[in-house]
Amino acid sequence: MEALLLGAGLLLGAYVLVYYNLVKAPPCGGIASLRGRTAVVTGANSGIGKMTALELARRGARVVLACRSRERGEAAAFDLRQESGNNEVIFMALDLASLASVRAFATAFLSSEPRLDILIHNAAPAPGISSCGRTHEPFNLLLRVNHIGPFLLTHLLLPRLKTCAPSRVVVVSSAAHRRGHLDFTRLDRPVVGWQQELRAYADSKLANVLFARELATQLEGTGVTCYAAHPGPVNSELFLRHVPGWLSPLLRPLAWLVLRTPRGGAQTPLYCALQEGIEPLSGRYFANCHVEEVPPAARDDRAAHRLWEASKRLAGLGPGQDAEPDEDPQPEDPGTPSSRSSPLSEEPTVSEPHAIPHNSPDLSKVTHRIQVKTEPEP
Ligand SMILES: NC(=O)c1ccc[n+]([C@@H]2O[C@H](COP(=O)([O-])OP(=O)(O)OC[C@H]3O[C@@H](n4cnc5c(N)ncnc54)[C@H](OP(=O)(O)O)[C@@H]3O)[C@@H](O)[C@H]2O)c1
């Protein structure tokens, strides 16, 4: 009996440790009212993105849910309008796997939205999809959705972020970046099998940290700052949706016990978007609402710059490619299968419950001209 009690006590003690170190997320705080400001959250129809969008809406922001599925995006926008009591939550179609879709989203956004104050790159495909034989992309899908698509989107929306400065870009990364390694000779090569995909996921998360670093350098003095954020281990669908049916009843309760809620996971991205006074930390990596040191590979400025140049090429922004391409560019590696043309799976659409005037005091600064630059001004 004593041994049983001791065992139970130890188990409880271990859980309390896990709970306070892993599960419990510090609340984000930051600017209380976002009235008159506009935020874009990618992949906002579920998990961390949805909870991030909810908090932004609760604080009064106009929130654009940039999602690849109209059905899921519209449903999330409806939920968030109900839950936040804020009618300015809208859906716009964005498939980050398609550069044509990224460009179409940017064009639609810039022609309909006069402001952009917060851009949150949250979307990520679940690693393991390709290994289930469901996708046959001629490029590295994880790098495309997690880095190249966001890179291009940032580039296209930068003029609007600059006119609305002080404004912020948040890249939702992961502690998995610590296992990442960027091989520039095969950056965009397709990955096959779940092991390669998990590796590619870590690599793409390292790319997120390096991108935030280089972007901060490029944007110095513009009033636009950027941050990489790790949400913590979160009980979302990212990894769980591909768990085999028979394992689900075991893993889901365990995940509920030892992982953060998506709302908890949203706290660090929100902190990076809203906390006053962190501008001098632009380009840094945050976890648990604190700035954190990263390993040498993630603070290598030469690698960050090299990635920037490679990303420009892969995003179709290389020299002479600044005009809107009709097709996604060829993969970097000539040994890979030829690139498909990427027609939009969905036309860019905006769903809006009410036409709401933008009463921002900064509207006089806003230009409606769509500007596309090769590179942000230093
Ligand atoms: N969960 C964790 O433990 C954890 C830990 C560290 C970092 N993160 C990061 O947190 C972020 C959010 O993940 P989550 O856990 O909330 O996962 P999630 O619930 O699976 O959400 C991922 C979102 O990304 C969207 N998405 C996937 N492919 C897309 C594409 N091609 N274009 C546009 N949107 C796309 C998904 O849309 P669909 O519904 O249409 O698939 C979904 O809305 C990710 O960047 C992830 O790497 C998560």
XYZ file of N, CA and C in Angstrom, residues 57-171:
345
model
N -9.072 39.254 -32.718
C -10.443 39.740 -32.945
C -11.050 40.249 -31.647
N -10.785 39.537 -30.552
C -11.318 39.981 -29.249
C -10.804 41.366 -28.893
N -9.576 41.658 -29.333
C -9.003 42.975 -29.018
C -9.414 44.032 -30.034
N -10.280 43.641 -30.969
C -10.888 44.639 -31.857
C -10.261 44.785 -33.222
N -9.271 43.936 -33.546
C -8.629 44.068 -34.873
C -9.562 43.564 -35.970
N -9.340 44.072 -37.164
C -9.926 43.461 -38.350
C -9.002 42.297 -38.689
N -9.533 41.075 -38.776
C -8.669 39.907 -38.934
C -9.002 39.170 -40.227
N -7.973 38.975 -41.042
C -8.134 38.216 -42.285
C -7.599 36.802 -42.053
N -8.479 35.825 -42.195
C -8.062 34.430 -42.068
C -7.627 33.958 -43.456
N -6.340 33.740 -43.624
C -5.794 33.345 -44.925
C -5.652 31.828 -44.940
N -6.631 31.163 -45.545
C -6.697 29.695 -45.459
C -6.861 29.089 -46.845
N -6.443 27.839 -46.986
C -6.496 27.230 -48.329
C -7.860 26.642 -48.651
N -8.635 26.297 -47.635
C -9.958 25.729 -47.898
C -11.039 26.759 -47.600
N -11.824 27.064 -48.627
C -12.904 28.041 -48.437
C -13.876 27.548 -47.350
N -14.183 26.264 -47.403
C -15.169 25.717 -46.473
C -14.676 25.868 -45.026
N -13.435 25.432 -44.787
C -12.907 25.503 -43.421
C -12.639 26.951 -43.007
N -12.205 27.753 -43.972
C -11.924 29.163 -43.667
C -13.191 29.937 -43.324
N -14.242 29.716 -44.118
C -15.528 30.400 -43.865
C -16.097 29.960 -42.514
N -15.985 28.651 -42.244
C -16.530 28.123 -40.985
C -15.784 28.741 -39.798
N -14.453 28.854 -39.929
C -13.666 29.441 -38.840
C -14.012 30.912 -38.668
N -14.179 31.626 -39.786
C -14.523 33.057 -39.692
C -15.864 33.221 -38.971
N -16.806 32.340 -39.287
C -18.120 32.386 -38.630
C -17.955 32.155 -37.116
N -17.228 31.092 -36.757
C -16.988 30.786 -35.328
C -16.366 31.984 -34.608
N -15.342 32.558 -35.248
C -14.593 33.621 -34.575
C -15.427 34.893 -34.424
N -16.282 35.168 -35.423
C -17.169 36.330 -35.292
C -18.120 36.124 -34.118
N -18.619 34.886 -34.001
C -19.540 34.573 -32.897
C -18.825 34.695 -31.551
N -17.651 34.065 -31.471
C -16.961 33.991 -30.178
C -16.395 35.330 -29.730
N -15.963 36.139 -30.701
C -15.314 37.402 -30.317
C -16.302 38.564 -30.275
N -17.439 38.391 -30.934
C -18.386 39.502 -31.039
C -17.877 40.580 -31.984
N -16.861 40.243 -32.766
C -16.267 41.192 -33.709
C -16.622 40.742 -35.125
N -17.349 41.581 -35.849
C -17.792 41.198 -37.195
C -16.720 41.332 -38.252
N -15.596 41.939 -37.890
C -14.537 42.173 -38.869
C -13.562 41.004 -38.943
N -14.093 39.805 -39.011
C -13.249 38.629 -39.227
C -13.663 38.057 -40.569
N -12.741 38.030 -41.518
C -13.094 37.583 -42.866
C -12.132 36.503 -43.350
N -12.598 35.760 -44.338
C -11.780 34.714 -44.946
C -11.265 35.184 -46.305
N -10.015 34.880 -46.604
C -9.495 35.063 -47.967
C -8.681 33.826 -48.328
N -8.826 33.374 -49.579
C -8.181 32.123 -49.992
C -6.677 32.293 -50.192
N -5.920 31.384 -49.594
C -4.465 31.389 -49.756
C -3.945 29.965 -49.618
N -3.366 29.460 -50.695
C -2.694 28.160 -50.633
C -1.202 28.426 -50.767
N -0.490 28.274 -49.669
C 0.939 28.613 -49.670
C 1.782 27.649 -50.490
N 1.199 26.529 -50.896
C 1.945 25.598 -51.743
C 2.012 26.103 -53.182
N 1.173 27.090 -53.513
C 1.144 27.619 -54.871
C 1.558 29.091 -54.874
N 2.650 29.397 -55.581
C 3.109 30.789 -55.633
C 2.091 31.658 -56.356
N 1.367 31.059 -57.316
C 0.321 31.816 -58.018
C -0.778 32.204 -57.025
N -1.093 31.307 -56.117
C -2.118 31.608 -55.108
C -1.627 32.705 -54.156
N -0.348 32.652 -53.803
C 0.211 33.690 -52.915
C 0.088 35.053 -53.590
N 0.438 35.090 -54.876
C 0.355 36.367 -55.605
C -1.090 36.836 -55.732
N -1.994 35.886 -55.994
C -3.412 36.260 -56.135
C -3.953 36.777 -54.805
N -3.540 36.151 -53.702
C -3.973 36.616 -52.388
C -3.478 38.046 -52.149
N -2.191 38.266 -52.441
C -1.605 39.590 -52.195
C -2.330 40.655 -53.024
N -2.615 40.330 -54.286
C -3.313 41.295 -55.148
C -4.705 41.596 -54.580
N -5.425 40.528 -54.204
C -6.778 40.721 -53.663
C -6.712 41.516 -52.357
N -5.744 41.174 -51.508
C -5.638 41.851 -50.210
C -5.314 43.332 -50.399
N -4.313 43.605 -51.247
C -3.874 44.994 -51.406
C -4.943 45.870 -52.067
N -5.790 45.233 -52.884
C -6.813 46.054 -53.532
C -8.046 46.236 -52.649
N -8.182 45.423 -51.594
C -9.393 45.569 -50.767
C -9.107 46.049 -49.344
N -7.868 45.922 -48.893
C -7.557 46.260 -47.496
C -6.570 47.417 -47.425
N -6.988 48.543 -46.871
C -6.067 49.680 -46.832
C -4.971 49.556 -45.771
N -5.143 48.646 -44.797
C -4.137 48.566 -43.730
C -3.577 47.155 -43.584
N -2.346 47.078 -43.114
C -1.803 45.808 -42.618
C -0.826 46.143 -41.487
N -1.236 45.766 -40.285
C -0.421 46.074 -39.106
C 0.305 44.852 -38.561
N -0.331 43.684 -38.717
C 0.255 42.458 -38.158
C 0.105 41.341 -39.189
N 1.238 40.730 -39.531
C 1.207 39.598 -40.462
C 1.763 38.388 -39.725
N 0.928 37.362 -39.542
C 1.380 36.182 -38.797
C 1.431 34.973 -39.729
N 2.654 34.494 -39.970
C 2.864 33.303 -40.793
C 2.757 32.089 -39.874
N 1.580 31.464 -39.879
C 1.346 30.362 -38.953
C 1.159 29.018 -39.651
N 0.692 29.050 -40.916
C 0.303 27.804 -41.589
C 1.472 26.831 -41.722
N 1.154 25.557 -41.640
C 2.143 24.510 -41.908
C 1.394 23.241 -42.280
N 1.902 22.514 -43.285
C 1.265 21.224 -43.577
C 1.766 20.202 -42.573
N 0.945 19.210 -42.332
C 1.368 18.176 -41.398
C 2.429 17.315 -42.055
N 3.625 17.193 -41.434
C 4.617 16.298 -42.018
C 4.063 14.880 -41.983
N 4.268 14.156 -43.068
C 3.741 12.789 -43.120
C 2.694 12.629 -44.187
N 2.214 13.760 -44.755
C 1.163 13.674 -45.770
C 1.692 12.959 -47.017
N 2.884 13.398 -47.476
C 3.411 12.812 -48.710
C 3.638 11.319 -48.535
N 4.109 10.960 -47.340
C 4.414 9.548 -47.136
C 3.149 8.696 -47.176
N 1.995 9.350 -46.997
C 0.742 8.606 -47.127
C 0.333 8.526 -48.589
N 1.178 9.066 -49.486
C 0.894 8.962 -50.915
C -0.160 9.927 -51.387
N -0.429 10.969 -50.612
C -1.522 11.851 -51.017
C -1.070 13.037 -51.861
N 0.204 13.386 -51.810
C 0.664 14.494 -52.637
C 1.887 14.072 -53.443
N 2.021 14.642 -54.598
C 3.177 14.324 -55.443
C 3.736 15.637 -55.948
N 4.198 16.481 -55.060
C 4.703 17.785 -55.472
C 6.101 17.626 -56.047
N 6.407 18.378 -57.113
C 7.764 18.303 -57.665
C 8.735 19.199 -56.915
N 8.351 19.634 -55.730
C 9.236 20.484 -54.926
C 9.107 20.057 -53.470
N 9.915 20.664 -52.633
C 9.876 20.360 -51.202
C 8.658 21.076 -50.599
N 7.589 20.330 -50.401
C 6.314 20.919 -49.972
C 6.436 21.620 -48.614
N 7.199 21.019 -47.708
C 7.311 21.626 -46.370
C 8.043 22.954 -46.427
N 9.127 22.989 -47.225
C 9.851 24.260 -47.356
C 8.966 25.284 -48.074
N 8.219 24.822 -49.079
C 7.369 25.730 -49.854
C 6.303 26.388 -48.949
N 5.584 25.568 -48.194
C 4.480 26.119 -47.391
C 5.007 26.864 -46.163
N 6.061 26.328 -45.566
C 6.543 26.918 -44.309
C 7.487 28.103 -44.511
N 8.146 28.151 -45.674
C 9.097 29.258 -45.843
C 8.958 30.034 -47.162
N 9.002 29.335 -48.312
C 9.032 30.074 -49.590
C 7.734 30.872 -49.800
N 6.595 30.238 -49.550
C 5.314 30.949 -49.680
C 5.254 32.163 -48.752
N 5.554 31.986 -47.456
C 5.577 33.139 -46.547
C 6.598 34.208 -46.955
N 7.741 33.776 -47.478
C 8.764 34.720 -47.948
C 8.166 35.613 -49.041
N 7.521 34.978 -50.028
C 6.931 35.738 -51.134
C 5.794 36.632 -50.631
N 4.980 36.085 -49.745
C 3.850 36.870 -49.227
C 4.356 38.114 -48.478
N 5.376 37.930 -47.662
C 5.949 39.074 -46.929
C 6.426 40.128 -47.916
N 7.147 39.660 -48.914
C 7.697 40.551 -49.932
C 6.587 41.376 -50.597
N 5.494 40.706 -50.970
C 4.424 41.394 -51.692
C 3.638 42.346 -50.796
N 3.558 42.010 -49.497
C 2.762 42.850 -48.588
C 3.601 43.911 -47.871
N 4.899 43.863 -48.087
C 5.796 44.772 -47.369
C 5.478 46.256 -47.564
N 5.145 46.681 -48.799
C 4.825 48.103 -48.953
C 3.678 48.532 -48.028
N 2.682 47.660 -47.874
C 1.548 48.011 -47.007
C 1.957 48.001 -45.525
N 2.816 47.037 -45.162
C 3.317 47.004 -43.777
C 4.102 48.277 -43.479
N 4.866 48.733 -44.476
C 5.686 49.930 -44.260
C 4.819 51.172 -44.124
N 3.762 51.273 -44.930
C 2.922 52.483 -44.817
C 2.168 52.484 -43.487
N 1.996 51.312 -42.879
C 1.263 51.226 -41.607
C 2.207 51.143 -40.406
N 3.505 51.305 -40.615
C 4.473 51.174 -39.520
C 4.132 52.133 -38.381
N 4.361 51.727 -37.116
C 4.999 50.480 -36.694
C 4.106 49.263 -36.918
N 4.663 48.289 -37.582
C 3.916 47.070 -37.887
C 4.841 45.873 -37.660
N 4.238 44.683 -37.647
C 5.044 43.506 -37.286
C 4.769 42.291 -38.162
N 5.822 41.491 -38.315
C 5.702 40.189 -38.980
C 6.115 39.136 -37.944
N 5.265 38.137 -37.768
C 5.600 37.044 -36.841
C 5.646 35.741 -37.641
N 6.753 35.029 -37.512
C 6.890 33.747 -38.202
C 6.800 32.657 -37.139
